[in-house]
Short mmCIF file of C-alpha atoms and ligand atoms in Angstrom, two decimals:
data_model
loop_
_atom_site.label_atom_id
_atom_site.label_comp_id
_atom_site.label_asym_id
_atom_site.label_seq_id
_atom_site.Cartn_x
_atom_site.Cartn_y
_atom_site.Cartn_z
CA MET A 1 -84.29 24.13 -4.85
CA THR A 2 -87.61 25.71 -5.71
CA ILE A 3 -89.88 23.13 -7.20
CA VAL A 4 -92.20 24.07 -10.02
CA ASP A 5 -94.63 21.35 -11.02
CA ALA A 6 -93.99 20.90 -14.70
CA ARG A 7 -96.63 18.25 -15.26
CA THR A 8 -100.41 18.11 -15.53
CA PRO A 9 -101.84 15.20 -13.51
CA ASP A 10 -102.78 12.28 -15.76
CA PRO A 11 -105.52 9.96 -14.43
CA LYS A 12 -104.08 7.03 -16.41
CA LYS A 13 -101.06 7.06 -14.10
CA PHE A 14 -102.94 7.35 -10.78
CA LEU A 15 -102.75 4.64 -8.16
CA LYS A 16 -106.18 3.68 -6.86
CA GLY A 17 -106.32 3.75 -3.09
CA ALA A 18 -109.11 2.95 -0.65
CA THR A 19 -109.60 6.67 0.03
CA GLY A 20 -109.12 7.95 -3.52
CA ASP A 21 -106.44 8.43 -6.17
CA TRP A 22 -102.74 9.03 -5.61
CA GLU A 23 -100.06 10.35 -7.92
CA ILE A 24 -96.42 9.21 -7.80
CA VAL A 25 -93.69 11.85 -7.93
CA ILE A 26 -90.15 10.74 -8.76
CA GLY A 27 -86.81 12.53 -9.09
CA MET A 28 -83.56 10.74 -9.87
CA GLU A 29 -79.93 11.28 -9.00
CA VAL A 30 -77.81 9.26 -11.41
CA HIS A 31 -74.12 8.61 -10.84
CA ALA A 32 -72.39 8.05 -14.16
CA GLN A 33 -68.72 7.13 -14.30
CA VAL A 34 -66.87 9.40 -16.70
CA THR A 35 -65.18 7.60 -19.57
CA SER A 36 -61.55 8.46 -18.92
CA GLU A 37 -58.40 6.41 -18.56
CA ALA A 38 -57.29 8.24 -15.43
CA LYS A 39 -59.08 9.32 -12.27
CA LEU A 40 -60.51 12.78 -11.58
CA PHE A 41 -57.55 14.11 -9.58
CA SER A 42 -54.81 11.51 -10.09
CA GLY A 43 -53.12 9.63 -12.91
CA ALA A 44 -54.13 6.17 -11.61
CA SER A 45 -55.91 3.88 -14.07
CA THR A 46 -59.68 3.38 -14.04
CA GLU A 47 -59.58 -0.03 -15.71
CA PHE A 48 -62.37 -2.32 -14.52
CA GLY A 49 -61.74 -5.72 -12.99
CA LYS A 50 -58.14 -5.28 -11.81
CA ASP A 51 -56.88 -6.90 -8.59
CA PRO A 52 -57.94 -4.98 -5.48
CA ASN A 53 -55.80 -1.92 -4.78
CA SER A 54 -53.83 -2.13 -8.03
CA ASN A 55 -55.27 1.15 -9.42
CA VAL A 56 -54.31 3.34 -6.48
CA SER A 57 -51.99 6.35 -6.50
CA LEU A 58 -50.74 8.16 -3.42
CA VAL A 59 -53.45 10.77 -4.03
CA ASP A 60 -56.21 8.14 -4.08
CA ALA A 61 -54.87 6.62 -0.87
CA ALA A 62 -54.85 10.13 0.66
CA MET A 63 -51.25 10.07 1.81
CA PRO A 64 -50.42 13.23 3.76
CA GLY A 65 -49.33 16.15 1.62
CA MET A 66 -50.64 14.75 -1.65
CA LEU A 67 -52.32 17.31 -3.87
CA PRO A 68 -55.17 16.74 -6.34
CA VAL A 69 -54.64 17.85 -9.95
CA ILE A 70 -57.74 18.12 -12.13
CA ASN A 71 -57.90 15.77 -15.12
CA GLU A 72 -58.88 17.90 -18.12
CA GLU A 73 -60.37 14.94 -19.94
CA CYS A 74 -63.01 14.54 -17.21
CA VAL A 75 -63.90 18.22 -17.43
CA ARG A 76 -64.22 17.95 -21.20
CA GLN A 77 -66.52 14.92 -20.87
CA ALA A 78 -68.71 16.67 -18.28
CA ILE A 79 -69.12 19.68 -20.56
CA ARG A 80 -69.94 17.47 -23.53
CA THR A 81 -72.54 15.65 -21.43
CA GLY A 82 -74.04 18.98 -20.40
CA LEU A 83 -74.25 20.00 -24.05
CA GLY A 84 -75.91 16.68 -24.89
CA LEU A 85 -78.51 17.39 -22.20
CA LYS A 86 -79.12 20.82 -23.76
CA ALA A 87 -77.98 22.29 -20.48
CA GLU A 88 -76.47 25.52 -19.32
CA ILE A 89 -72.67 25.21 -18.99
CA ASN A 90 -71.14 27.18 -16.12
CA LEU A 91 -67.83 28.74 -17.16
CA LYS A 92 -66.89 28.91 -13.51
CA SER A 93 -67.57 26.14 -11.00
CA VAL A 94 -66.16 25.20 -7.61
CA PHE A 95 -64.99 21.96 -6.02
CA ASP A 96 -66.08 21.48 -2.41
CA ARG A 97 -65.16 19.03 0.29
CA LYS A 98 -68.06 16.90 1.48
CA ASN A 99 -66.88 15.69 4.86
CA TYR A 100 -67.77 12.31 6.33
CA PHE A 101 -65.99 9.30 7.78
CA TYR A 102 -66.11 5.92 6.18
CA PRO A 103 -63.43 3.20 5.91
CA ASP A 104 -63.59 3.31 2.10
CA LEU A 105 -62.96 7.07 2.07
CA PRO A 106 -59.32 7.59 3.13
CA GLN A 107 -59.39 11.38 2.68
CA GLY A 108 -62.22 11.75 5.20
CA TYR A 109 -64.02 13.83 2.60
CA GLN A 110 -65.21 13.46 -0.96
CA ILE A 111 -64.32 16.18 -3.44
CA SER A 112 -67.61 17.17 -5.08
CA GLN A 113 -69.39 20.27 -6.36
CA PHE A 114 -72.12 21.71 -4.20
CA LYS A 115 -73.27 25.28 -4.75
CA GLN A 116 -71.61 25.89 -8.10
CA PRO A 117 -71.77 22.81 -10.36
CA ILE A 118 -70.15 22.67 -13.78
CA VAL A 119 -73.51 22.14 -15.51
CA GLY A 120 -76.87 23.75 -14.71
CA GLU A 121 -80.40 23.16 -15.99
CA GLY A 122 -81.07 20.93 -18.96
CA LYS A 123 -83.66 18.45 -20.17
CA ILE A 124 -84.31 14.95 -21.38
CA ILE A 125 -87.13 14.15 -23.82
CA LEU A 126 -89.04 10.90 -23.30
CA ASP A 127 -91.11 9.42 -26.11
CA MET A 128 -93.66 7.43 -24.15
CA PRO A 129 -96.18 5.27 -26.07
CA GLU A 130 -98.90 7.91 -25.87
CA GLU A 131 -97.13 11.17 -25.25
CA ARG A 132 -93.85 13.03 -25.45
CA VAL A 133 -92.71 14.41 -22.11
CA GLU A 134 -89.87 16.70 -21.18
CA ILE A 135 -88.08 15.92 -17.91
CA GLY A 136 -86.06 18.71 -16.35
CA VAL A 137 -82.44 18.16 -15.39
CA GLU A 138 -81.56 20.23 -12.34
CA ARG A 139 -77.78 20.01 -12.57
CA LEU A 140 -74.75 17.89 -13.35
CA HIS A 141 -71.69 18.02 -11.14
CA LEU A 142 -68.33 16.28 -11.01
CA GLU A 143 -67.25 14.32 -7.96
CA GLN A 144 -64.98 11.50 -6.82
CA ASP A 145 -66.16 7.96 -6.29
CA ALA A 146 -65.32 6.19 -3.01
CA GLY A 147 -63.56 2.85 -2.54
CA LYS A 148 -65.29 -0.40 -1.61
CA SER A 149 -65.44 -2.20 1.73
CA MET A 150 -65.35 -5.98 1.40
CA HIS A 151 -66.94 -7.85 4.27
CA ASP A 152 -67.11 -11.30 2.74
CA GLN A 153 -63.42 -12.15 2.27
CA HIS A 154 -62.41 -13.17 5.79
CA PRO A 155 -64.30 -14.49 8.85
CA SER A 156 -63.13 -11.79 11.24
CA MET A 157 -61.76 -8.95 9.12
CA SER A 158 -63.04 -6.48 6.57
CA PHE A 159 -60.94 -5.32 3.65
CA VAL A 160 -60.95 -2.17 1.59
CA ASP A 161 -60.40 -1.95 -2.17
CA LEU A 162 -59.46 1.55 -3.30
CA ASN A 163 -59.52 0.90 -7.05
CA ARG A 164 -62.62 3.06 -7.45
CA SER A 165 -61.41 5.67 -5.00
CA GLY A 166 -61.09 8.95 -6.90
CA VAL A 167 -62.69 7.73 -10.12
CA ALA A 168 -64.60 10.59 -11.78
CA LEU A 169 -68.38 10.53 -11.54
CA MET A 170 -70.96 12.83 -13.01
CA GLU A 171 -73.96 13.17 -10.73
CA ILE A 172 -76.94 14.04 -12.89
CA VAL A 173 -79.92 15.25 -10.86
CA SER A 174 -83.40 15.38 -12.36
CA LYS A 175 -86.25 17.61 -11.27
CA PRO A 176 -89.14 15.78 -9.62
CA ASP A 177 -90.88 15.60 -13.00
CA LEU A 178 -91.36 11.85 -13.37
CA ARG A 179 -94.83 10.45 -12.65
CA SER A 180 -94.64 6.67 -13.05
CA ALA A 181 -92.26 3.73 -12.85
CA ASP A 182 -92.41 3.47 -16.64
CA GLU A 183 -91.35 7.09 -17.03
CA ALA A 184 -88.50 6.59 -14.57
CA LYS A 185 -87.29 3.56 -16.51
CA ALA A 186 -87.60 5.47 -19.79
CA TYR A 187 -85.65 8.38 -18.28
CA LEU A 188 -82.78 6.15 -17.23
CA THR A 189 -82.81 4.34 -20.57
CA LYS A 190 -82.74 7.61 -22.49
CA LEU A 191 -80.03 9.10 -20.31
CA ARG A 192 -77.93 6.01 -20.87
CA ILE A 193 -78.45 6.19 -24.65
CA ILE A 194 -77.36 9.84 -24.67
CA LEU A 195 -74.26 9.11 -22.55
CA ARG A 196 -73.31 6.25 -24.87
CA TYR A 197 -73.76 8.36 -28.00
CA LEU A 198 -71.53 10.99 -26.46
CA GLY A 199 -69.06 8.37 -25.26
CA THR A 200 -68.90 10.09 -21.88
CA CYS A 201 -70.00 7.05 -19.81
CA ASP A 202 -70.24 3.42 -20.91
CA GLY A 203 -73.55 3.04 -19.05
CA ASN A 204 -72.72 -0.48 -17.83
CA MET A 205 -74.96 -0.74 -14.79
CA ASP A 206 -73.79 -4.26 -13.95
CA GLN A 207 -70.22 -2.99 -13.59
CA GLY A 208 -71.38 -0.07 -11.47
CA SER A 209 -70.55 2.61 -14.07
CA MET A 210 -74.10 3.90 -13.74
CA ARG A 211 -76.20 3.83 -10.56
CA ALA A 212 -79.43 5.57 -9.68
CA ASP A 213 -80.70 7.05 -6.42
CA VAL A 214 -84.46 7.13 -6.81
CA ASN A 215 -86.50 9.70 -4.83
CA VAL A 216 -90.15 8.71 -4.49
CA SER A 217 -93.14 10.41 -2.91
CA VAL A 218 -96.91 10.22 -3.38
CA ARG A 219 -99.54 12.94 -3.26
CA ARG A 220 -103.16 13.60 -4.05
CA PRO A 221 -103.33 14.35 -7.81
CA GLY A 222 -102.05 17.84 -8.48
CA GLY A 223 -101.69 18.55 -4.74
CA GLU A 224 -98.70 19.53 -2.63
CA PHE A 225 -95.60 17.38 -3.05
CA GLY A 226 -95.38 14.70 -0.38
CA THR A 227 -92.40 13.78 1.79
CA ARG A 228 -89.97 11.70 -0.24
CA CYS A 229 -87.85 8.65 0.46
CA GLU A 230 -84.60 8.11 -1.39
CA ILE A 231 -83.82 4.60 -2.58
CA LYS A 232 -80.04 4.38 -2.87
CA ASN A 233 -77.83 2.82 -5.49
CA VAL A 234 -80.29 0.91 -7.63
CA ASN A 235 -78.21 -0.86 -10.24
CA SER A 236 -80.60 -1.97 -12.96
CA ILE A 237 -83.39 -0.31 -14.89
CA ARG A 238 -85.79 -3.14 -14.07
CA PHE A 239 -85.06 -2.76 -10.35
CA VAL A 240 -85.75 0.98 -10.58
CA GLY A 241 -89.24 0.15 -11.82
CA GLN A 242 -89.82 -2.47 -9.13
CA ALA A 243 -88.49 -0.26 -6.34
CA ILE A 244 -90.82 2.61 -7.34
CA GLU A 245 -93.91 0.38 -7.58
CA TYR A 246 -93.21 -1.07 -4.16
CA GLU A 247 -92.25 2.19 -2.49
CA ALA A 248 -95.26 4.15 -3.81
CA ARG A 249 -97.68 1.50 -2.54
CA ARG A 250 -95.91 1.37 0.83
CA GLN A 251 -96.21 5.15 1.26
CA MET A 252 -99.80 5.15 0.04
CA ALA A 253 -100.78 2.48 2.59
CA ILE A 254 -99.20 4.47 5.44
CA LEU A 255 -100.95 7.69 4.42
CA GLU A 256 -104.30 5.97 3.96
CA ASP A 257 -103.94 4.59 7.48
CA GLY A 258 -103.61 8.15 8.71
CA GLY A 259 -99.84 7.91 9.20
CA SER A 260 -97.09 10.14 7.83
CA ILE A 261 -93.95 9.46 5.81
CA ASP A 262 -90.54 9.84 7.42
CA GLN A 263 -87.99 11.27 5.07
CA GLU A 264 -85.43 8.50 4.95
CA THR A 265 -82.87 6.68 2.89
CA ARG A 266 -83.91 3.20 1.83
CA LEU A 267 -82.37 0.19 0.11
CA PHE A 268 -83.97 -1.96 -2.58
CA ASP A 269 -83.81 -5.68 -1.85
CA ALA A 270 -83.94 -7.25 -5.32
CA VAL A 271 -84.55 -10.75 -3.94
CA LYS A 272 -87.62 -9.78 -1.93
CA GLY A 273 -88.64 -7.00 -4.32
CA GLU A 274 -89.07 -4.52 -1.47
CA THR A 275 -87.43 -1.41 -0.05
CA ARG A 276 -86.01 -1.29 3.50
CA SER A 277 -85.06 1.60 5.74
CA MET A 278 -81.33 2.33 5.85
CA ARG A 279 -81.18 5.57 7.81
CA SER A 280 -83.61 8.34 8.69
CA LYS A 281 -83.18 12.03 8.00
CA GLU A 282 -82.45 12.64 11.71
CA GLU A 283 -79.32 10.55 11.35
CA ALA A 284 -78.44 12.39 8.16
CA HIS A 285 -74.96 13.84 7.99
CA ASP A 286 -74.02 17.43 8.19
CA TYR A 287 -71.36 17.30 5.50
CA ARG A 288 -69.85 20.69 6.33
CA TYR A 289 -69.27 21.51 2.71
CA PHE A 290 -66.58 24.09 2.02
CA PRO A 291 -64.52 24.96 -1.08
CA ASP A 292 -61.52 22.65 -1.35
CA PRO A 293 -58.49 24.84 -0.59
CA ASP A 294 -56.26 22.52 -2.66
CA LEU A 295 -58.14 23.34 -5.85
CA LEU A 296 -58.74 26.59 -7.70
CA PRO A 297 -62.21 27.31 -9.04
CA LEU A 298 -62.65 25.52 -12.34
CA GLU A 299 -62.76 28.05 -15.16
CA PHE A 300 -62.80 27.80 -18.94
CA THR A 301 -63.85 30.01 -21.85
CA GLN A 302 -67.01 30.00 -23.94
CA ALA A 303 -64.77 29.37 -26.96
CA TYR A 304 -63.66 26.09 -25.35
CA VAL A 305 -67.32 25.10 -24.88
CA ASP A 306 -68.21 26.15 -28.44
CA ASP A 307 -65.41 23.99 -29.79
CA LEU A 308 -66.75 20.96 -27.95
CA ALA A 309 -70.30 21.75 -29.11
CA LYS A 310 -69.11 21.81 -32.72
CA ASP A 311 -67.76 18.28 -32.48
CA LEU A 312 -70.74 16.74 -30.71
CA PRO A 313 -72.14 13.72 -32.59
CA GLU A 314 -75.71 13.67 -33.85
CA LEU A 315 -77.76 12.70 -30.79
CA PRO A 316 -80.66 10.20 -30.60
CA ASP A 317 -83.51 12.76 -30.70
CA GLU A 318 -82.11 14.45 -33.79
CA LYS A 319 -81.29 11.13 -35.40
CA LYS A 320 -84.79 9.83 -34.78
CA ALA A 321 -86.37 12.95 -36.26
CA ARG A 322 -84.13 12.58 -39.31
CA PHE A 323 -84.95 8.88 -39.73
CA VAL A 324 -88.67 9.70 -39.70
CA LYS A 325 -88.37 12.67 -42.01
CA ASP A 326 -85.69 11.60 -44.49
CA TRP A 327 -86.09 7.82 -44.51
CA GLY A 328 -89.86 7.84 -43.97
CA LEU A 329 -89.69 5.41 -41.04
CA THR A 330 -92.35 5.10 -38.35
CA PRO A 331 -91.36 6.70 -35.02
CA TYR A 332 -91.51 3.20 -33.55
CA ASP A 333 -88.97 1.74 -35.99
CA ALA A 334 -86.81 4.84 -35.68
CA ASP A 335 -86.77 4.43 -31.88
CA ILE A 336 -85.51 0.88 -32.16
CA LEU A 337 -82.80 1.84 -34.64
CA VAL A 338 -81.47 4.86 -32.76
CA ALA A 339 -81.34 3.06 -29.38
CA GLU A 340 -77.69 2.42 -30.13
CA LYS A 341 -75.49 4.43 -32.42
CA ILE A 342 -73.97 1.31 -33.98
CA SER A 343 -77.46 0.03 -34.85
CA ALA A 344 -78.41 3.34 -36.44
CA ASP A 345 -75.16 3.41 -38.43
CA PHE A 346 -75.70 -0.16 -39.57
CA PHE A 347 -79.21 0.65 -40.75
CA GLU A 348 -77.99 3.64 -42.75
CA LEU A 349 -75.37 1.50 -44.46
CA VAL A 350 -78.06 -0.98 -45.49
CA ALA A 351 -80.68 1.62 -46.44
CA LYS A 352 -78.39 3.81 -48.54
CA GLY A 353 -79.73 3.79 -52.10
CA ARG A 354 -82.42 1.25 -51.21
CA ASP A 355 -86.05 1.04 -50.07
CA ALA A 356 -85.73 2.38 -46.51
CA LYS A 357 -88.84 0.73 -45.10
CA LEU A 358 -87.92 -2.66 -46.49
CA SER A 359 -84.39 -2.16 -45.16
CA ALA A 360 -85.70 -1.20 -41.70
CA ASN A 361 -87.87 -4.28 -41.71
CA TRP A 362 -85.00 -6.58 -42.51
CA VAL A 363 -82.59 -4.92 -40.11
CA ILE A 364 -85.07 -4.89 -37.21
CA ASN A 365 -87.07 -8.07 -37.65
CA GLU A 366 -84.69 -10.49 -39.29
CA LEU A 367 -81.24 -9.31 -38.26
CA PHE A 368 -81.82 -7.77 -34.79
CA GLY A 369 -84.31 -10.52 -33.95
CA ARG A 370 -81.71 -13.13 -34.77
CA LEU A 371 -78.81 -11.29 -33.11
CA ASN A 372 -80.85 -10.97 -29.91
CA LYS A 373 -81.66 -14.63 -29.89
CA GLU A 374 -77.98 -15.53 -30.21
CA GLY A 375 -76.78 -12.94 -27.71
CA LEU A 376 -74.86 -11.05 -30.43
CA ASP A 377 -74.92 -7.43 -31.58
CA VAL A 378 -74.23 -5.65 -34.86
CA THR A 379 -70.50 -5.52 -34.15
CA THR A 380 -70.40 -9.33 -34.02
CA SER A 381 -73.06 -9.96 -36.65
CA PRO A 382 -72.28 -12.82 -39.05
CA VAL A 383 -74.27 -10.94 -41.73
CA SER A 384 -72.69 -7.66 -42.79
CA ALA A 385 -74.53 -4.54 -43.95
CA ASP A 386 -73.35 -5.25 -47.52
CA GLN A 387 -74.65 -8.80 -47.41
CA LEU A 388 -78.02 -7.76 -46.00
CA GLY A 389 -78.23 -4.99 -48.60
CA ALA A 390 -77.55 -7.54 -51.36
CA ILE A 391 -80.37 -9.77 -50.07
CA ILE A 392 -82.74 -6.78 -50.12
CA ASP A 393 -81.65 -5.94 -53.69
CA LEU A 394 -82.52 -9.48 -54.79
CA ILE A 395 -86.01 -9.13 -53.31
CA LYS A 396 -86.49 -5.70 -54.80
CA ASN A 397 -85.54 -6.69 -58.34
CA GLY A 398 -87.81 -9.72 -58.21
CA THR A 399 -85.04 -12.34 -58.31
CA ILE A 400 -86.22 -13.97 -55.08
CA SER A 401 -89.42 -13.92 -53.06
CA GLY A 402 -89.59 -12.72 -49.46
CA LYS A 403 -89.82 -16.30 -48.33
CA ILE A 404 -86.75 -17.45 -50.25
CA ALA A 405 -84.99 -14.37 -48.90
CA LYS A 406 -85.40 -15.77 -45.40
CA ASP A 407 -83.79 -19.04 -46.46
CA LEU A 408 -81.03 -17.06 -48.15
CA PHE A 409 -80.52 -15.01 -44.98
CA GLU A 410 -80.15 -18.26 -43.07
CA ILE A 411 -77.49 -19.51 -45.49
CA VAL A 412 -75.56 -16.22 -45.37
CA TRP A 413 -75.84 -16.24 -41.57
CA THR A 414 -74.35 -19.72 -41.20
CA GLU A 415 -72.06 -20.02 -44.22
CA GLY A 416 -71.34 -16.46 -45.29
CA GLY A 417 -70.82 -15.65 -48.97
CA ASP A 418 -72.17 -13.41 -51.69
CA PRO A 419 -75.99 -13.57 -51.66
CA ALA A 420 -76.35 -13.13 -55.44
CA LYS A 421 -73.90 -15.95 -56.11
CA ILE A 422 -75.64 -18.24 -53.62
CA VAL A 423 -79.00 -17.64 -55.31
CA GLU A 424 -77.54 -18.43 -58.69
CA GLU A 425 -75.55 -21.49 -57.64
CA ARG A 426 -78.37 -23.07 -55.66
CA GLY A 427 -81.16 -22.32 -58.10
CA MET A 428 -83.12 -20.17 -55.68
CA VAL A 429 -84.25 -17.78 -58.37
CA GLN A 430 -87.93 -16.97 -58.19
CA VAL A 431 -90.14 -18.61 -60.80
CA THR A 432 -91.85 -15.91 -62.81
CA ASP A 433 -92.53 -18.24 -65.71
CA LEU A 434 -96.31 -17.97 -65.75
CA GLY A 435 -96.74 -21.30 -67.51
CA ALA A 436 -94.95 -23.16 -64.73
CA ILE A 437 -96.92 -21.39 -62.01
CA GLU A 438 -100.18 -21.92 -63.85
CA ALA A 439 -99.56 -25.67 -63.98
CA ILE A 440 -99.20 -25.78 -60.20
CA VAL A 441 -102.26 -23.55 -59.68
CA ASP A 442 -104.33 -25.82 -61.91
CA SER A 443 -103.21 -28.97 -60.11
CA ILE A 444 -103.99 -27.52 -56.65
CA ILE A 445 -107.46 -26.35 -57.73
CA ALA A 446 -108.15 -29.70 -59.38
CA ALA A 447 -107.21 -31.52 -56.20
CA ASN A 448 -109.48 -29.31 -54.05
CA PRO A 449 -112.63 -28.63 -56.06
CA GLU A 450 -114.89 -28.08 -53.01
CA LYS A 451 -112.54 -25.58 -51.42
CA ALA A 452 -112.26 -23.74 -54.73
CA GLU A 453 -116.06 -23.53 -54.87
CA GLN A 454 -116.19 -22.21 -51.26
CA ALA A 455 -113.50 -19.64 -52.02
CA LYS A 456 -115.89 -17.87 -54.36
CA GLU A 457 -118.04 -17.01 -51.34
CA LYS A 458 -115.21 -16.75 -48.85
CA PRO A 459 -112.31 -14.89 -50.49
CA GLY A 460 -110.34 -15.42 -47.26
CA LEU A 461 -109.73 -18.99 -48.43
CA LEU A 462 -107.52 -17.61 -51.18
CA GLY A 463 -104.69 -17.38 -48.67
CA TRP A 464 -104.84 -21.13 -48.17
CA PHE A 465 -104.50 -21.70 -51.92
CA VAL A 466 -101.58 -19.28 -52.13
CA GLY A 467 -99.91 -21.20 -49.31
CA GLN A 468 -100.38 -24.53 -51.16
CA VAL A 469 -98.99 -23.20 -54.40
CA MET A 470 -95.99 -21.63 -52.65
CA LYS A 471 -95.33 -24.90 -50.87
CA GLU A 472 -95.55 -26.89 -54.08
CA SER A 473 -93.12 -24.49 -55.76
CA LYS A 474 -90.77 -24.68 -52.75
CA GLY A 475 -91.32 -20.99 -52.15
CA LYS A 476 -89.97 -20.03 -55.54
CA ALA A 477 -93.17 -18.92 -57.25
CA ASN A 478 -93.61 -15.18 -57.60
CA PRO A 479 -96.32 -14.45 -54.98
CA GLN A 480 -97.96 -11.71 -57.05
CA ALA A 481 -98.28 -14.01 -60.04
CA VAL A 482 -99.68 -16.78 -57.83
CA ASN A 483 -102.28 -14.42 -56.41
CA ASP A 484 -103.34 -13.11 -59.78
CA LEU A 485 -103.62 -16.56 -61.34
CA LEU A 486 -105.58 -17.99 -58.42
CA LYS A 487 -108.09 -15.16 -58.45
CA GLN A 488 -108.56 -15.55 -62.14
CA LYS A 489 -108.93 -19.36 -62.07
CA ILE A 490 -111.20 -19.54 -59.04
CA GLY A 491 -113.24 -16.76 -60.52
CA LEU A 492 -112.82 -14.06 -57.91
CA GLU A 493 -112.49 -11.23 -60.37
P1 ADP B 501 -81.02 16.77 -1.55
O1 ADP B 501 -80.19 17.99 -1.66
O2 ADP B 501 -81.50 16.48 -0.20
O3 ADP B 501 -80.44 15.60 -2.23
P2 ADP B 501 -82.63 17.77 -3.72
O4 ADP B 501 -83.61 18.87 -3.52
O5 ADP B 501 -81.35 18.07 -4.40
O6 ADP B 501 -82.38 17.12 -2.31
O7 ADP B 501 -83.35 16.64 -4.50
C1 ADP B 501 -82.78 15.43 -4.71
C2 ADP B 501 -83.66 14.65 -5.68
O8 ADP B 501 -84.95 14.44 -5.11
C3 ADP B 501 -83.90 15.38 -6.98
O9 ADP B 501 -83.78 14.43 -8.04
C4 ADP B 501 -85.33 15.86 -6.88
O10 ADP B 501 -85.96 15.90 -8.13
C5 ADP B 501 -85.97 14.82 -6.01
N1 ADP B 501 -87.12 15.30 -5.23
C6 ADP B 501 -87.21 16.46 -4.55
N2 ADP B 501 -88.41 16.55 -3.93
C7 ADP B 501 -89.10 15.41 -4.24
C8 ADP B 501 -90.39 14.89 -3.90
N3 ADP B 501 -91.24 15.55 -3.11
N4 ADP B 501 -90.74 13.69 -4.38
C9 ADP B 501 -89.90 12.99 -5.19
N5 ADP B 501 -88.69 13.42 -5.52
C10 ADP B 501 -88.28 14.61 -5.06
MG1 MG B 502 -78.80 14.81 -3.35
#
């Protein structure tokens, strides 16, 4: 591929070496398992966690004379993913055989797409803390997954599990546009969010449904691209970051010592936090790609693509822009809410017809904070959108204070129930009776005459008085009224 440097070097991202600055260059190849009940070329199930070799058809086991038949659902999902990546969809693509021997590959070749992939160039937008960057996607192609060798089941034998053999993968290849470990992590995170919105891959890295090969090189800022190393099969976003940090420093040290980088495939050792050589380019395979004679070129019409485009859900970038524009949220809050479609939907249920900022606050800080702590998510939340909305209504119409609202949230969380009823039954209604509040204010000032005197000079002390009054009223006093009365009585106005 011809590489065009899409980025301007940014000194904030440089690594400081003994002989000057270095810039990291990263490109990623992500394998994402297509959400589909059956495999790419057979009807065998893709269900995770089944007994070894229970999801294997004669095609997956490569019995002689078996013929692959393309699964339309996988094609549909690949096109939808391409559309989600704003990519070019190729109406004609070709399946090739990638030939190599391995015990977990009974066919002796993997069916993949080489020269003519189903999806061409696209892009992924990253909203980094200080800038918005666009990362190029080179291509997306469909291919089969391999089986799994198991070396730890028997003292003298190895076993093979073919459950994954033939499962459909999308390989999504980025351009070498990433310039830091943080950007690489953000890229993977964003890609996973998009795949989940589309429902084309579940993105579960711990189950192997999404894996990243991370290509890393270093160069003098803005200079020629350096020789890269490819770190294979990294299976968590955190590890991607660690692997890049380690690998960039390793390469930098070699170059600063006057050495050169061998293009090689490396493994990330998560325990030691380092990368290790697996095989060098000299040992690299010649895969002898050629079009699979068992399969016709894959062709579909633009009308088919247009139909799929019409039914695409609203994607995270568009949703975020809408949340900022229509709901008036900060980009930061919008980012948190759109990170998962179910979270965004939940927020919109709560915010509908209400103060959007207050709703975002309660959804993000109180609800998500609590769900996180308990290892739950919005689908298993003990507090529903209706209940949270009712709590917000009670704050908004002055029935309860923000502080009481937190107690109310706690009650709804543990006991359930109608928030308005709970407030009524348990006498949690906010005291707006000025006479009652005034009595408390007077008693607190009388008990602390020196502090009250000081507060005239140091208005910051007012907060302390507010706290005392709120405490005395068990959080039920209307905070605005408390503030006003205190200012007036202490003489701050
Ligand atoms: P191959 O065909 O050998 O896999 P590609 O040219 O398709 O090589 O690139 C594979 C991945 O490596 C892509 O994600 C690409 O962005 C990335 N890449 C290419 N050159 C570099 C480089 N100099 N440094 C870092 N990554 C690179
Ligand atoms: Mg490659």
